[in-house]
mmCIF file of C-alpha atoms in Angstrom:
data_model
loop_
_atom_site.group_PDB
_atom_site.id
_atom_site.type_symbol
_atom_site.label_atom_id
_atom_site.label_comp_id
_atom_site.label_asym_id
_atom_site.label_seq_id
_atom_site.Cartn_x
_atom_site.Cartn_y
_atom_site.Cartn_z
ATOM 1 C CA MET A 1 82.079 -13.070 -120.929
ATOM 2 C CA ARG A 2 79.499 -12.224 -123.573
ATOM 3 C CA ASN A 3 79.768 -15.572 -125.101
ATOM 4 C CA ALA A 4 79.366 -17.158 -121.580
ATOM 5 C CA ILE A 5 76.185 -15.220 -120.909
ATOM 6 C CA GLN A 6 74.718 -16.335 -124.356
ATOM 7 C CA ILE A 7 75.537 -19.923 -123.613
ATOM 8 C CA HIS A 8 73.909 -19.716 -120.235
ATOM 9 C CA HIS A 9 70.753 -18.128 -121.755
ATOM 10 C CA ALA A 10 70.750 -20.846 -124.422
ATOM 11 C CA ARG A 11 70.985 -23.576 -121.832
ATOM 12 C CA PHE A 12 68.167 -21.969 -119.791
ATOM 13 C CA PHE A 13 65.927 -21.675 -122.809
ATOM 14 C CA ASN A 14 66.684 -25.304 -123.756
ATOM 15 C CA GLN A 15 65.762 -26.435 -120.195
ATOM 16 C CA GLN A 16 62.503 -24.553 -120.277
ATOM 17 C CA PHE A 17 61.619 -25.845 -123.644
ATOM 18 C CA PHE A 18 62.374 -29.436 -122.536
ATOM 19 C CA ALA A 19 60.167 -28.913 -119.561
ATOM 20 C CA VAL A 20 57.365 -27.669 -121.654
ATOM 21 C CA VAL A 21 57.633 -30.659 -124.116
ATOM 22 C CA LEU A 22 57.858 -33.214 -121.221
ATOM 23 C CA LEU A 23 54.770 -31.728 -119.514
ATOM 24 C CA MET A 24 52.852 -31.966 -122.808
ATOM 25 C CA LEU A 25 53.880 -35.590 -123.283
ATOM 26 C CA VAL A 26 52.763 -36.346 -119.763
ATOM 27 C CA CYS A 27 49.555 -34.615 -120.366
ATOM 28 C CA LEU A 28 48.850 -36.545 -123.539
ATOM 29 C CA SER A 29 49.509 -39.906 -121.742
ATOM 30 C CA ALA A 30 47.361 -38.979 -118.786
ATOM 31 C CA SER A 31 43.646 -40.188 -118.956
ATOM 32 C CA GLY A 32 41.205 -37.342 -119.349
ATOM 33 C CA CYS A 33 43.805 -34.614 -119.355
ATOM 34 C CA SER A 34 43.447 -31.834 -121.826
ATOM 35 C CA LEU A 35 46.653 -30.767 -123.590
ATOM 36 C CA TYR A 36 45.298 -27.381 -124.410
ATOM 37 C CA VAL A 37 44.045 -26.706 -120.896
ATOM 38 C CA MET A 38 47.340 -27.578 -119.351
ATOM 39 C CA ALA A 39 49.341 -25.669 -121.912
ATOM 40 C CA GLY A 40 47.092 -22.621 -121.519
ATOM 41 C CA LYS A 41 47.363 -22.818 -117.727
ATOM 42 C CA MET A 42 51.193 -22.980 -117.934
ATOM 43 C CA PHE A 43 51.544 -19.914 -120.232
ATOM 44 C CA PHE A 44 48.452 -17.836 -119.106
ATOM 45 C CA GLY A 45 47.389 -19.016 -115.807
ATOM 46 C CA ASP A 46 43.790 -20.194 -115.131
ATOM 47 C CA PRO A 47 41.564 -17.627 -116.587
ATOM 48 C CA LEU A 48 38.295 -16.641 -115.049
ATOM 49 C CA ILE A 49 35.351 -17.348 -117.420
ATOM 50 C CA THR A 50 32.493 -14.798 -117.251
ATOM 51 C CA CYS A 51 29.155 -16.668 -116.943
ATOM 52 C CA GLU A 52 26.544 -16.451 -119.603
ATOM 53 C CA PHE A 53 24.057 -14.445 -117.438
ATOM 54 C CA THR A 54 26.633 -11.689 -116.747
ATOM 55 C CA SER A 55 27.782 -11.732 -120.409
ATOM 56 C CA ARG A 56 24.236 -11.123 -121.602
ATOM 57 C CA THR A 57 22.887 -8.837 -118.783
ATOM 58 C CA LYS A 58 26.036 -7.156 -117.614
ATOM 59 C CA VAL A 59 24.792 -7.920 -114.144
ATOM 60 C CA ASP A 60 27.073 -9.753 -111.614
ATOM 61 C CA LEU A 61 24.762 -11.240 -108.957
ATOM 62 C CA ALA A 62 27.461 -11.646 -106.386
ATOM 63 C CA ASP A 63 29.216 -8.278 -106.813
ATOM 64 C CA GLU A 64 26.025 -6.297 -106.952
ATOM 65 C CA LYS A 65 24.492 -8.115 -103.938
ATOM 66 C CA LYS A 66 21.248 -9.083 -105.835
ATOM 67 C CA LYS A 67 18.807 -11.329 -104.086
ATOM 68 C CA VAL A 68 17.725 -14.459 -106.102
ATOM 69 C CA LEU A 69 14.923 -16.895 -105.958
ATOM 70 C CA VAL A 70 15.401 -20.296 -107.523
ATOM 71 C CA ILE A 71 12.551 -22.471 -108.489
ATOM 72 C CA CYS A 72 12.558 -25.770 -110.488
ATOM 73 C CA SER A 73 9.708 -27.456 -112.424
ATOM 74 C CA THR A 74 9.196 -30.746 -114.176
ATOM 75 C CA PRO A 75 6.224 -32.267 -116.047
ATOM 76 C CA GLU A 76 3.887 -34.724 -114.386
ATOM 77 C CA SER A 77 5.453 -37.602 -116.277
ATOM 78 C CA ILE A 78 8.821 -37.006 -114.608
ATOM 79 C CA ARG A 79 7.347 -36.218 -111.087
ATOM 80 C CA SER A 80 5.511 -39.547 -111.120
ATOM 81 C CA ASP A 81 8.958 -41.408 -111.507
ATOM 82 C CA TYR A 82 11.117 -38.912 -109.560
ATOM 83 C CA PRO A 83 8.781 -37.111 -107.029
ATOM 84 C CA SER A 84 11.622 -35.459 -105.150
ATOM 85 C CA LEU A 85 13.591 -34.149 -108.289
ATOM 86 C CA ASN A 86 12.376 -30.611 -108.188
ATOM 87 C CA TYR A 87 13.374 -30.125 -104.558
ATOM 88 C CA ASP A 88 16.632 -32.024 -104.940
ATOM 89 C CA LEU A 89 17.689 -29.672 -107.783
ATOM 90 C CA LEU A 90 16.511 -26.581 -106.018
ATOM 91 C CA GLU A 91 18.518 -27.512 -102.955
ATOM 92 C CA GLN A 92 21.714 -28.290 -104.837
ATOM 93 C CA ILE A 93 21.537 -25.275 -107.222
ATOM 94 C CA THR A 94 20.823 -23.002 -104.201
ATOM 95 C CA TYR A 95 23.786 -24.463 -102.307
ATOM 96 C CA ARG A 96 26.187 -23.713 -105.224
ATOM 97 C CA LEU A 97 25.033 -20.229 -105.727
ATOM 98 C CA LYS A 98 25.396 -19.557 -102.021
ATOM 99 C CA ARG A 99 28.919 -20.915 -102.134
ATOM 100 C CA GLN A 100 29.699 -18.208 -104.784
ATOM 101 C CA ASP A 101 28.369 -15.486 -102.480
ATOM 102 C CA ILE A 102 25.191 -15.011 -104.241
ATOM 103 C CA GLU A 103 22.217 -14.216 -101.890
ATOM 104 C CA VAL A 104 19.545 -16.881 -102.419
ATOM 105 C CA MET A 105 16.263 -17.214 -100.783
ATOM 106 C CA ASP A 106 15.935 -20.153 -98.392
ATOM 107 C CA THR A 107 14.791 -23.331 -100.053
ATOM 108 C CA GLY A 108 12.443 -24.160 -97.179
ATOM 109 C CA GLU A 109 10.537 -20.825 -97.536
ATOM 110 C CA VAL A 110 10.093 -21.536 -101.284
ATOM 111 C CA ALA A 111 9.098 -25.082 -100.749
ATOM 112 C CA THR A 112 6.473 -24.072 -98.028
ATOM 113 C CA TRP A 113 5.025 -21.531 -100.381
ATOM 114 C CA LEU A 114 4.722 -24.231 -103.123
ATOM 115 C CA ASP A 115 3.104 -26.674 -100.719
ATOM 116 C CA ASP A 116 0.606 -24.122 -99.633
ATOM 117 C CA ASN A 117 -0.327 -23.476 -103.345
ATOM 118 C CA GLY A 118 -0.642 -27.112 -104.211
ATOM 119 C CA GLY A 119 2.853 -27.574 -105.566
ATOM 120 C CA VAL A 120 2.169 -25.492 -108.739
ATOM 121 C CA TRP A 121 2.435 -21.835 -109.654
ATOM 122 C CA ASN A 122 0.914 -20.179 -112.665
ATOM 123 C CA ASP A 123 3.461 -17.615 -113.782
ATOM 124 C CA VAL A 124 6.629 -15.836 -112.629
ATOM 125 C CA ASP A 125 4.631 -12.610 -111.878
ATOM 126 C CA GLU A 126 2.918 -14.560 -109.008
ATOM 127 C CA LEU A 127 6.419 -15.383 -107.577
ATOM 128 C CA ALA A 128 7.435 -11.672 -108.027
ATOM 129 C CA GLU A 129 4.395 -10.603 -106.057
ATOM 130 C CA ASN A 130 4.872 -13.090 -103.235
ATOM 131 C CA PHE A 131 8.676 -12.923 -102.648
ATOM 132 C CA ASP A 132 10.976 -10.033 -101.821
ATOM 133 C CA THR A 133 13.677 -10.780 -104.505
ATOM 134 C CA ASP A 134 15.562 -9.076 -107.273
ATOM 135 C CA TYR A 135 15.781 -11.938 -109.755
ATOM 136 C CA ILE A 136 13.948 -15.194 -110.271
ATOM 137 C CA ILE A 137 15.790 -18.149 -111.677
ATOM 138 C CA HIS A 138 13.527 -20.760 -113.222
ATOM 139 C CA VAL A 139 14.940 -24.223 -114.145
ATOM 140 C CA ASP A 140 12.504 -26.196 -116.282
ATOM 141 C CA ILE A 141 13.451 -29.787 -116.741
ATOM 142 C CA ASP A 142 11.428 -31.391 -119.655
ATOM 143 C CA ASP A 143 13.290 -34.673 -119.668
ATOM 144 C CA PHE A 144 15.351 -36.605 -117.116
ATOM 145 C CA ASP A 145 16.509 -40.141 -116.564
ATOM 146 C CA TYR A 146 19.760 -41.802 -115.261
ATOM 147 C CA ARG A 147 18.980 -45.282 -116.579
ATOM 148 C CA GLU A 148 20.029 -46.528 -120.031
ATOM 149 C CA PRO A 149 16.875 -47.292 -122.058
ATOM 150 C CA ASN A 150 16.125 -51.015 -122.418
ATOM 151 C CA SER A 151 19.200 -51.862 -120.265
ATOM 152 C CA PRO A 152 18.301 -52.198 -116.591
ATOM 153 C CA ASN A 153 22.000 -52.948 -115.577
ATOM 154 C CA LEU A 154 23.383 -49.763 -117.254
ATOM 155 C CA LEU A 155 23.326 -46.130 -116.035
ATOM 156 C CA ARG A 156 23.640 -42.994 -118.118
ATOM 157 C CA GLY A 157 22.300 -39.606 -117.158
ATOM 158 C CA LYS A 158 20.234 -37.560 -119.667
ATOM 159 C CA ALA A 159 18.487 -34.323 -119.088
ATOM 160 C CA PHE A 160 16.940 -31.583 -121.237
ATOM 161 C CA GLY A 161 15.256 -28.315 -120.441
ATOM 162 C CA ASN A 162 15.527 -24.603 -120.262
ATOM 163 C CA VAL A 163 17.078 -22.194 -117.725
ATOM 164 C CA SER A 164 15.558 -18.714 -117.552
ATOM 165 C CA ALA A 165 16.139 -15.656 -115.301
ATOM 166 C CA TYR A 166 13.663 -12.783 -114.659
ATOM 167 C CA GLU A 167 14.366 -9.348 -113.260
ATOM 168 C CA VAL A 168 11.636 -8.306 -110.790
ATOM 169 C CA MET A 169 10.435 -4.717 -111.450
ATOM 170 C CA GLU A 170 7.833 -2.586 -109.981
ATOM 171 C CA ALA A 171 5.386 -0.557 -112.029
ATOM 172 C CA ASP A 172 2.039 1.100 -110.899
ATOM 173 C CA GLY A 173 2.425 -0.475 -107.480
ATOM 174 C CA MET A 174 2.664 -3.965 -108.765
ATOM 175 C CA LYS A 175 5.584 -6.288 -109.127
ATOM 176 C CA ARG A 176 6.330 -7.837 -112.516
ATOM 177 C CA ALA A 177 8.968 -10.314 -113.732
ATOM 178 C CA LEU A 178 10.788 -9.392 -116.989
ATOM 179 C CA GLU A 179 12.755 -12.169 -118.633
ATOM 180 C CA VAL A 180 16.248 -11.105 -119.179
ATOM 181 C CA PHE A 181 18.033 -14.476 -119.747
ATOM 182 C CA SER A 182 17.178 -17.793 -121.379
ATOM 183 C CA SER A 183 19.202 -20.741 -122.480
ATOM 184 C CA GLU A 184 18.545 -24.323 -123.519
ATOM 185 C CA TYR A 185 20.071 -26.947 -121.162
ATOM 186 C CA THR A 186 21.127 -30.378 -122.447
ATOM 187 C CA SER A 187 23.137 -33.052 -120.458
ATOM 188 C CA GLU A 188 24.371 -36.467 -121.046
ATOM 189 C CA TYR A 189 26.767 -38.292 -118.614
ATOM 190 C CA PRO A 190 28.822 -40.266 -119.397
ATOM 191 C CA SER A 191 28.827 -39.326 -123.087
ATOM 192 C CA HIS A 192 30.771 -42.332 -124.292
ATOM 193 C CA LEU A 193 29.904 -45.584 -122.510
ATOM 194 C CA PRO A 194 27.327 -46.076 -119.691
ATOM 195 C CA VAL A 195 28.231 -47.177 -116.303
ATOM 196 C CA SER A 196 27.340 -50.812 -115.086
ATOM 197 C CA VAL A 197 25.457 -51.157 -111.778
ATOM 198 C CA GLU A 198 28.154 -53.592 -110.798
ATOM 199 C CA GLN A 199 30.627 -50.502 -110.879
ATOM 200 C CA GLU A 200 28.250 -48.078 -109.086
ATOM 201 C CA SER A 201 24.892 -48.338 -107.481
ATOM 202 C CA PRO A 202 21.940 -46.519 -109.108
ATOM 203 C CA LYS A 203 21.568 -44.487 -105.867
ATOM 204 C CA VAL A 204 25.179 -43.185 -105.922
ATOM 205 C CA PHE A 205 25.073 -42.707 -109.702
ATOM 206 C CA ARG A 206 21.911 -40.620 -109.437
ATOM 207 C CA LYS A 207 23.207 -38.472 -106.640
ATOM 208 C CA LYS A 208 26.482 -37.842 -108.657
ATOM 209 C CA TYR A 209 24.486 -36.921 -111.847
ATOM 210 C CA LEU A 210 22.256 -34.454 -109.981
ATOM 211 C CA ASP A 211 25.364 -32.890 -108.585
ATOM 212 C CA ARG A 212 26.676 -32.563 -112.155
ATOM 213 C CA ILE A 213 23.455 -30.968 -113.420
ATOM 214 C CA ALA A 214 23.574 -28.450 -110.485
ATOM 215 C CA ASP A 215 27.120 -27.565 -111.194
ATOM 216 C CA GLN A 216 26.326 -27.005 -114.930
ATOM 217 C CA ILE A 217 23.265 -24.901 -114.288
ATOM 218 C CA GLY A 218 24.984 -22.959 -111.537
ATOM 219 C CA ARG A 219 27.730 -21.890 -114.008
ATOM 220 C CA PHE A 220 25.104 -20.001 -115.985
ATOM 221 C CA PHE A 221 25.092 -17.499 -113.117
ATOM 222 C CA TYR A 222 28.581 -17.312 -111.609
ATOM 223 C CA ASN A 223 32.109 -16.977 -112.981
ATOM 224 C CA TYR A 224 34.383 -19.905 -112.946
ATOM 225 C CA HIS A 225 38.028 -20.775 -113.812
ATOM 226 C CA ALA A 226 38.555 -22.655 -117.065
ATOM 227 C CA GLY A 227 40.535 -25.256 -115.329
ATOM 228 C CA GLU A 228 37.703 -26.186 -112.950
ATOM 229 C CA GLU A 229 36.245 -29.291 -114.506
ATOM 230 C CA ILE A 230 32.796 -30.596 -113.716
#
């Protein structure tokens, strides 16, 4: 009887081992599939990654019901080529934060205030004074393009900038914004070969790339599962 149990256990182990090896081989042969991600999910599940903002500040915006204002800025050189970029990013980042149960100020309210002030603002203290919010997230894009340089028929997204967050505090009857988080942001997509306009129209590619930027920036502020690829 004991030998029979041992044989049964050995067969079960062999079957499990074979299944693991087979899955790894399939993973290796699949395009874009990460062996380490698949193996990790198999043995440890899909772990939740703590976002950089929470790691540094120990504040979970969703759990602590903090109210957030998002604002985006770009230099004049970018606005002249892409006049709607600020609002497009503002709208997409806001949508992703709300989807993660983070309370975010309405984009229309922010856009109206910006329009009333000539589309510019001097500093974050000015935003703190004019809006009822706990935190201000500032996305400053210094460089952006989705066209391959000197190649009108090729598309590749590139962006560079900085993402900052400020806690709004009141002192002596005045609101002030204290920087509590800052991180450089760099993006290139696709990283290997550009996309031909025959494969994808510039309009569709631009929308896809903006969605990607919004996903990456959003992840600075909410937790996500390791297996959730962008």
